XYZ file of C-alpha atoms in Angstrom:
445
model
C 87.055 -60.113 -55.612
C 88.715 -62.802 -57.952
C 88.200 -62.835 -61.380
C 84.893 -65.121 -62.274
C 86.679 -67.996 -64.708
C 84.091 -69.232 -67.557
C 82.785 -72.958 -66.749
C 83.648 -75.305 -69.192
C 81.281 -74.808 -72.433
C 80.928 -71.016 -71.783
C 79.984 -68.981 -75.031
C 82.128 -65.956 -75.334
C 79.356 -64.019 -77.021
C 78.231 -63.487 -73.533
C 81.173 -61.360 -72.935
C 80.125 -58.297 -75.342
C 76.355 -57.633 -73.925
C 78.222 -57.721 -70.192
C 80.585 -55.105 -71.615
C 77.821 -53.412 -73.191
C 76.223 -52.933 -70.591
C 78.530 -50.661 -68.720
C 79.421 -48.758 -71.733
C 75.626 -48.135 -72.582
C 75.448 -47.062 -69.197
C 78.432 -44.915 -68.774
C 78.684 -43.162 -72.305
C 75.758 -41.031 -70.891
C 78.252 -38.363 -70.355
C 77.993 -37.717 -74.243
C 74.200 -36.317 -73.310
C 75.584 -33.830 -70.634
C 74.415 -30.616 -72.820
C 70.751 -31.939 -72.074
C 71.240 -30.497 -68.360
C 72.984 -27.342 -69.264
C 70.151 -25.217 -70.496
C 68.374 -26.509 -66.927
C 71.009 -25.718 -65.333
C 71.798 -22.234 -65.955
C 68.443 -21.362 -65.645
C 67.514 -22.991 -62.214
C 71.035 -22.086 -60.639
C 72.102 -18.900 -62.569
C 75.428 -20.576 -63.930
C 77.547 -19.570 -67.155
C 77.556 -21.731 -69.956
C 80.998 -22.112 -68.876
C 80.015 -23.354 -65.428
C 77.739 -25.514 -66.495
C 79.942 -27.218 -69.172
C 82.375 -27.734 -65.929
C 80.993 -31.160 -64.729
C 81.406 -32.848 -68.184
C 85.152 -31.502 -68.989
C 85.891 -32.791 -65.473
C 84.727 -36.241 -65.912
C 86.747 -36.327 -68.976
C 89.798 -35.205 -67.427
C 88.944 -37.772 -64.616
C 88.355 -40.494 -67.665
C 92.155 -40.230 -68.951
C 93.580 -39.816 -64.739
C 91.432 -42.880 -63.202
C 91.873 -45.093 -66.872
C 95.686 -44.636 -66.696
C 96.602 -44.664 -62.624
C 93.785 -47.616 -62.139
C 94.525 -49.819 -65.370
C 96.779 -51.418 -63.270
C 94.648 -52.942 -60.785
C 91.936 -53.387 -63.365
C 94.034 -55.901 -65.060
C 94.822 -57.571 -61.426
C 91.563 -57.622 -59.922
C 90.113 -58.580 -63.327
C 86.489 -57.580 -64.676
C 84.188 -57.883 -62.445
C 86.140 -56.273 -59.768
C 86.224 -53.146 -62.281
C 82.647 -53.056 -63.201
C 81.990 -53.331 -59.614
C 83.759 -50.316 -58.877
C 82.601 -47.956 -62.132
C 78.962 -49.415 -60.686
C 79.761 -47.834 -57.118
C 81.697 -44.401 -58.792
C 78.960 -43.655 -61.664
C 75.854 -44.175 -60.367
C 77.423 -42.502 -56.439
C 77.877 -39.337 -58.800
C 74.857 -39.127 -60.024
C 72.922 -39.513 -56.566
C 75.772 -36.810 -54.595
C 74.643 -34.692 -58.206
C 70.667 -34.876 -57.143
C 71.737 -33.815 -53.829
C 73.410 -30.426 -55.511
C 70.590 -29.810 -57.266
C 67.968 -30.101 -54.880
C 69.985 -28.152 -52.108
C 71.122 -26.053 -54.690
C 74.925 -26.892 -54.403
C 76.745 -26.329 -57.730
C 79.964 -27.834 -56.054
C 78.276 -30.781 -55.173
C 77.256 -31.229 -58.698
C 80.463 -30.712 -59.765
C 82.144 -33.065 -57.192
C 79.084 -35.950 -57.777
C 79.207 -36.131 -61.627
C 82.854 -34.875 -62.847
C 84.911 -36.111 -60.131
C 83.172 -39.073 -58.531
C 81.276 -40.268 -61.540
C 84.386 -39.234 -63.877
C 86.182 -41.950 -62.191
C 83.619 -44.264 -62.881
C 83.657 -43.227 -66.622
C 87.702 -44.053 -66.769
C 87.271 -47.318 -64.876
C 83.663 -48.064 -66.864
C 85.441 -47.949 -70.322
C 88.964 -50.046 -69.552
C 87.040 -52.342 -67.445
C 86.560 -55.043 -70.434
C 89.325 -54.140 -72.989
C 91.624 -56.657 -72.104
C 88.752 -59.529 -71.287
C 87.430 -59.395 -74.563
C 90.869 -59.280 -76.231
C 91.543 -62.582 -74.872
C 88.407 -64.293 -75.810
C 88.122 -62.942 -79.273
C 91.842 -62.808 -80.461
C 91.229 -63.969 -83.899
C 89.087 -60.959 -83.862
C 90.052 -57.875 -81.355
C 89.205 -54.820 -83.356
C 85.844 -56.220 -83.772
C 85.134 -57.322 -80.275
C 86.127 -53.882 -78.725
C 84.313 -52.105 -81.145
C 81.008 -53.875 -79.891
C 81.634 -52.669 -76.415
C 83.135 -49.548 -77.434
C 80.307 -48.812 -79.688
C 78.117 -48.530 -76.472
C 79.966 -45.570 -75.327
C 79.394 -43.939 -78.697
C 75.813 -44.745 -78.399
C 74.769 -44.238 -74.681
C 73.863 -40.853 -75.416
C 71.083 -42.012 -78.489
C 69.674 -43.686 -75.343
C 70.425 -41.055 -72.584
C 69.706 -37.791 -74.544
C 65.896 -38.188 -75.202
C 65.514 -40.379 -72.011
C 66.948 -37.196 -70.344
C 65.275 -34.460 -71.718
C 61.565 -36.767 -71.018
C 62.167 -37.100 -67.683
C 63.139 -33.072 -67.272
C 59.874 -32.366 -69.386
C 57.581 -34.465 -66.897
C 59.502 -33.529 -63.374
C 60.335 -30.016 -64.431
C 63.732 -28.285 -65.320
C 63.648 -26.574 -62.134
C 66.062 -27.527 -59.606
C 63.531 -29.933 -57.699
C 63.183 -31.572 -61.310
C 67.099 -31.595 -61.818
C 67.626 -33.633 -58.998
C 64.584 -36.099 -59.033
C 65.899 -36.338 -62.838
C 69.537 -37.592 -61.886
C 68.270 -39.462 -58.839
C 66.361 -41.996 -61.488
C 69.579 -42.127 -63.530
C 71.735 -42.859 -60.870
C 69.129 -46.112 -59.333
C 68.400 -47.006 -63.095
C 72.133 -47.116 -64.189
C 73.056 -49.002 -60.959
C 70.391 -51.608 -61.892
C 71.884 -51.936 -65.369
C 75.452 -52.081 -64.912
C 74.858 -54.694 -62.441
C 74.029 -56.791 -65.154
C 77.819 -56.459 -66.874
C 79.245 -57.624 -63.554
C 77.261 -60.758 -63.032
C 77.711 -61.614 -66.644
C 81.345 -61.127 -66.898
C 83.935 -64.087 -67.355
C 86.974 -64.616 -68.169
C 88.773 -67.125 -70.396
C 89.897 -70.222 -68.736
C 93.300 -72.030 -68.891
C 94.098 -73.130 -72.407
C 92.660 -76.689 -72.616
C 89.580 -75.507 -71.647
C 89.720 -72.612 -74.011
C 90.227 -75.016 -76.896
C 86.636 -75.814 -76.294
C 85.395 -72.415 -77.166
C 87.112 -71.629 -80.190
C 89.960 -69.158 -78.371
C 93.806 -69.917 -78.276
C 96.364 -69.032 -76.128
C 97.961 -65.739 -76.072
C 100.950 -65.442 -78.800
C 103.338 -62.753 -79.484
C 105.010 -59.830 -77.627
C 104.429 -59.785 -73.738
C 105.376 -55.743 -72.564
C 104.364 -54.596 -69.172
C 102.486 -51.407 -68.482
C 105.481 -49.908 -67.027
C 107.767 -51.034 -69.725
C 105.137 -50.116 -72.582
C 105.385 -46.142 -72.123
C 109.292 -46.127 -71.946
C 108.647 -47.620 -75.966
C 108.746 -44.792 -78.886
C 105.662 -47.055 -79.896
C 103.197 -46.033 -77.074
C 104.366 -42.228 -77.426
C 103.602 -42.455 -80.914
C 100.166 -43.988 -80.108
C 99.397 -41.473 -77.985
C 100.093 -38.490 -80.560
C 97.999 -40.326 -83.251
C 94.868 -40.851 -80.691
C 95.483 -37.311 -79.142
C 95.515 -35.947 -82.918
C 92.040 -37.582 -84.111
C 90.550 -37.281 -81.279
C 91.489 -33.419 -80.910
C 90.155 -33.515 -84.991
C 86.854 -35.081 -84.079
C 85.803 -33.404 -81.057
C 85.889 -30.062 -82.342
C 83.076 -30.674 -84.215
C 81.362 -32.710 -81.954
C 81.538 -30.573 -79.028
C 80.504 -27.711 -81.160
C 78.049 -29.098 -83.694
C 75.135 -27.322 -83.558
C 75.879 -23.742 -83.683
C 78.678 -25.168 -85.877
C 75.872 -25.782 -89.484
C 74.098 -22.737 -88.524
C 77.042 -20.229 -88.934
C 78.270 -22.213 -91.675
C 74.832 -21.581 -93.230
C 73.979 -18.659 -91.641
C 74.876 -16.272 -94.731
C 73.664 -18.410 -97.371
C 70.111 -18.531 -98.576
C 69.874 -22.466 -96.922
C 69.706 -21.175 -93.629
C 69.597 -23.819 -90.604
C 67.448 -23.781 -88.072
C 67.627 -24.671 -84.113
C 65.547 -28.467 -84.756
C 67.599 -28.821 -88.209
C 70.909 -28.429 -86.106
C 69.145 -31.009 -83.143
C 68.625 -33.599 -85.497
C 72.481 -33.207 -87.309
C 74.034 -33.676 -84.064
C 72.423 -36.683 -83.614
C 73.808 -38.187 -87.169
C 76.773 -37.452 -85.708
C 76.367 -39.528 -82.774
C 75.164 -42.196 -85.553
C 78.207 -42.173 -87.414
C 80.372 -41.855 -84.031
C 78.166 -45.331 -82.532
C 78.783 -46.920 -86.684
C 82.302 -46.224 -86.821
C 83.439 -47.661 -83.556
C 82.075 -51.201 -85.021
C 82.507 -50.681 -88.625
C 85.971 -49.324 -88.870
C 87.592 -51.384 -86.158
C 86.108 -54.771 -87.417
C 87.433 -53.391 -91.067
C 90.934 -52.828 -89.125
C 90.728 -56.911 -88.326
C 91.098 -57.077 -92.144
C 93.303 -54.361 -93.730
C 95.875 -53.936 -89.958
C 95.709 -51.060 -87.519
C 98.257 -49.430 -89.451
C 96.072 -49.152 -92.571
C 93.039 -48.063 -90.719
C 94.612 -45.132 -88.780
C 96.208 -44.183 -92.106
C 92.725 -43.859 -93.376
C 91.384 -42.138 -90.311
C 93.843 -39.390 -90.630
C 94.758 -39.339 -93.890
C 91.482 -38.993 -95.623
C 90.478 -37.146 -92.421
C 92.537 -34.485 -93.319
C 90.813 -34.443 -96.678
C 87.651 -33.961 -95.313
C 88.665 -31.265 -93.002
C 90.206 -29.427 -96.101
C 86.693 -30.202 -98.382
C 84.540 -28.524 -95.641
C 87.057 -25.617 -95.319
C 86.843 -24.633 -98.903
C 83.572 -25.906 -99.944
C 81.011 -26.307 -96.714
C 79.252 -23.238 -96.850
C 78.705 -23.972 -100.838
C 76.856 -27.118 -100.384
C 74.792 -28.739 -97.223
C 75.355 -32.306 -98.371
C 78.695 -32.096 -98.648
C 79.278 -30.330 -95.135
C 76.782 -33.285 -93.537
C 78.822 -36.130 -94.939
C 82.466 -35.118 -94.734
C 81.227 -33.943 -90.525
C 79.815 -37.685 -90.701
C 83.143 -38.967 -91.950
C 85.197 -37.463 -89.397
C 82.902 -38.403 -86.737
C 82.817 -41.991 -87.806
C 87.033 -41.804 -87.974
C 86.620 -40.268 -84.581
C 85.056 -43.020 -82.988
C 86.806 -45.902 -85.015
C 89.651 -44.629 -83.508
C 88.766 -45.373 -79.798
C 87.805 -48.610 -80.639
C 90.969 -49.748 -82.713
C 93.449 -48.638 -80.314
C 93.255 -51.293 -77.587
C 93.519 -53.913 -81.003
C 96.802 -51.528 -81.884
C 98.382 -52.081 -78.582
C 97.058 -55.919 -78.270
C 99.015 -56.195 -81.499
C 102.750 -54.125 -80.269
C 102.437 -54.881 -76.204
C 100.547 -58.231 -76.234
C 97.272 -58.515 -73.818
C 99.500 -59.379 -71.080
C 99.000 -55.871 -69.964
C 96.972 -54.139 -72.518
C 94.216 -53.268 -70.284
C 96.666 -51.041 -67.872
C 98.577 -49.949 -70.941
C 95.438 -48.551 -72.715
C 94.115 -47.007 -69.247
C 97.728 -44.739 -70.003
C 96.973 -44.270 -73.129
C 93.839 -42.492 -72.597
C 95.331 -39.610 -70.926
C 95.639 -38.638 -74.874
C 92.112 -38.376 -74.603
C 92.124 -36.127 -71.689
C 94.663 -33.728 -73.329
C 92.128 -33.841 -76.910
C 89.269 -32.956 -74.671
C 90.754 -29.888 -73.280
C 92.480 -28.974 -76.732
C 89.934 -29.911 -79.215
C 86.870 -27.265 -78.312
C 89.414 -24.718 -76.901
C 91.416 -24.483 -80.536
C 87.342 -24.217 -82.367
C 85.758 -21.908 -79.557
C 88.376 -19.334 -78.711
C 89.279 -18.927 -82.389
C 85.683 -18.588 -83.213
C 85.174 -16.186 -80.567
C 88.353 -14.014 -81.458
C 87.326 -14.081 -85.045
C 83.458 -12.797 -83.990
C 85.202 -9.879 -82.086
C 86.875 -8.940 -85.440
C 83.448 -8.915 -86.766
C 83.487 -11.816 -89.133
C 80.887 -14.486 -89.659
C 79.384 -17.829 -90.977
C 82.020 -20.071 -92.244
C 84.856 -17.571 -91.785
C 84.759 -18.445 -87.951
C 86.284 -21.487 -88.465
C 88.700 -21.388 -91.401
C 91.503 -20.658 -89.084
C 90.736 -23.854 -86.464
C 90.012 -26.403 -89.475
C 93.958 -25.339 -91.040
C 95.067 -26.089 -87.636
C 93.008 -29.563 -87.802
C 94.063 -30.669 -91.021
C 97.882 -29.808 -89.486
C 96.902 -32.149 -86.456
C 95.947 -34.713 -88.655
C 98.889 -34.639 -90.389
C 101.271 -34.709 -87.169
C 99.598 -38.273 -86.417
C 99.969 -39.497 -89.294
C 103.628 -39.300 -89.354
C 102.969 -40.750 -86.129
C 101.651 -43.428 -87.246
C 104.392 -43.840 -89.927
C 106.278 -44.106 -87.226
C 105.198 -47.017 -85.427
C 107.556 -50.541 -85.484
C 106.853 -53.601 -83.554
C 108.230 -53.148 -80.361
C 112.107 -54.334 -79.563
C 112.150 -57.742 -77.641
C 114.276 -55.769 -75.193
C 111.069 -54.547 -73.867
C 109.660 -58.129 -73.167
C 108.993 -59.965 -70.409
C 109.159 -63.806 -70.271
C 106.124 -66.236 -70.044
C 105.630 -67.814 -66.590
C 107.317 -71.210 -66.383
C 104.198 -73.404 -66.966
C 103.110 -71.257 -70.310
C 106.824 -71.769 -71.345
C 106.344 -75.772 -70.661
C 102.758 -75.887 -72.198
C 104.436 -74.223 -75.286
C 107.389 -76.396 -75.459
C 105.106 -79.548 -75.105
C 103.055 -78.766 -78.175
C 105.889 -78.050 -80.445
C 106.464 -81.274 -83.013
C 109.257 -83.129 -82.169
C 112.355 -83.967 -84.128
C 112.369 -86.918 -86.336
């Protein structure tokens, strides 16, 4: 499948709703804890078990982004959509086949491994396309697609839990459930791919207000022998890791915090502040990576950690004191958390160049696979060891929040860290590029 190439007079504000749509579609998984409650009761599973498919489809996010970026950014676009079309909606249908036989492994197999693959593919699939039609503007552009994985589960979550209300959360009701999200998502994402372009040769792109690539051309495979991508990686591994242990663990989160106080929390209270976090996760994908288009990547991630850190520390010594104060500093780091997914791919457009940056960020996001293993097991087994010494409400999670704050601070040296990359590390531009360039220098007098 070859790359569709824009006909002349092409807008490239069609490019975002096509990426939208797949990340709409795919950032679903953030509504997985609708089906666990089902779950356990129609197939007798753990809370652990049940909490299985969605850590595997993150682990198979980072694997597929990084070993397929590759061919994403040969095959171009709409090959990629085509293929996180085929993997997401293919786990979802082998997932209503578990359920209705029964088959936790098929669930398991349909939706973490399967549709996981789809999820890695899904979310790299337009990095690098909308980089080169907006580069005047890159954080911005990938936070409007990114945003969509932030906010599938606004969508997915009460779509979810209607559809398990009217078919039943039985096991019958389970399946018919993911059966419709499987057909429904299919139906959607197939609106990305036939949308999808990509920027044509540079006279044409003249005509819709893009330029040629400039600056540093690094390959994938030359990219993670640079100091710069292994720095990268610890600052997204750090706020993610910061982020998703309180997003993972929300909920029950404000009601321990408040549990001792006499502002207790209760269950629809807790409902409704997990969904400000989502919010504030969907906000500061677009907010704080357009805002990184004006102050530099640098600058941003310095804020995200930096004042992160700060709000870590404020809710540490001060969150069971005052419910405003917890809400907005959670809100802050959420918003961080998700500006920081969707101002990396700008941060490696502006060290590696979008020669590669598509396969480059697909190996980047094994950062995110390592935070999404790391980040709930630092809050849950500390919370859990500090319950078996019989402690309570905001005590649970003094210990994990130190260790946050000390996260935070690792990336941020990390980001300190960062240079523009050594022109060892570059490749040169194909012959004609290297003509086309020469031609439209001035000449000499």
């Amino acid at each position: 499948m070859s790359p569709p190439v824009a006909p002349p007079g092409w807008s490239r504000w069609l490019v975002p709703p096509a990426a939208l749509s797949v990340h709409l579609s795919i950032g679903q998984a953030y509504a997985w804890s609708v089906f666990k409650p089902p779950l356990e009761s129609a197939l007798g599973l753990s809370g652990t078990q049940s909490a299985l498919p969605f850590q595997l489809g993150i682990v198979m996010l980072g694997l597929s982004a990084a070993f397929g970026g590759t061919l994403v950014e040969r095959n171009g676009p709409r090959w990629a959509m085509t293929v996180a079309l085929c993997c997401f909606s293919s786990g979802f249908l082998i997932s209503a086949l578990g359920a209705a036989t029964e088959q936790y492994w098929l669930i398991v197999l349909g939706y973490g491994f399967v549709g996981g693959i789809g999820l890695g593919i899904g979310y790299i699939s337009p990095v690098s396309t909308l980089i080169k039609w907006f580069p005047d503007r890159p954080g911005m552009a990938t936070g409007i697609a990114i945003m969509g994985f932030g906010g599938g589960a606004l969508i997915a979550s009460p779509w979810s839990a209607q559809m398990l209300e009217s078919f039943g959360d039985d096991s019958s009701g389970i399946a018919l459930a993911f059966l419709v999200h499987g057909l429904s998502y299919a139906v959607f994402m197939s609106l990305g791919v036939l949308l999808v372009r990509v920027p044509r040769t540079e006279p044409a792109r003249r005509d819709t207000g893009t330029a040629a690539p400039t600056g540093p051309r690094v390959t994938a495979r030359q990219a993670i022998r640079t100091p710069q991508f292994w720095c990268l990686w610890v600052v997204l591994c750090m706020n993610v890791t910061a982020g998703i242990g309180i997003l993972e663990k929300a909920a029950p989160m404000i009601t321990d915090f408040f549990a001792d106080t006499s502002t207790t929390v209760s269950a629809t209270a807790a409902a409704g502040f997990v969904a400000l976090l989502s919010a504030a996760n969907m906000a500061g994908r677009i907010g704080w990576s357009s805002t990184s288009d004006l102050i530099g990547r640098k600058n941003i991630y310095r804020l995200y950690l930096g004042v992160g850190a700060l709000m870590y520390a404020a809710i540490a010594l001060f969150g069971d004191s005052s419910k405003p104060l917890f809400i907005l500093c959670a809100l802050v780091i959420l918003s961080f958390y998700g500006g920081g997914f969707a101002t990396i791919p700008a941060y490696l457009k502006d060290l590696f160049g979008t020669h590669q940056v598509g396969a480059i960020h697909g190996r980047l996001l094994t950062a995110w696979s390592t935070a999404g293993v790391l980040g709930p097991l630092i809050v849950n087994w500390i919370a859990d060891r500090q319950e078996e010494a019989g402690r309570t409400g905001a005590s649970l999670y003094g210990l994990s929040f130190a260790i946050m704050i000390g996260l935070l601070v690792v990336g941020l040296v990390a980001n300190e860290l960062v240079r523009p990359v050594h022109p060892r590390h570059h490749v040169p531009a194909p012959r004609q590029e290297a003509a086309d360039a020469a031609r439209q220098q001035p000449k000499s007098a």
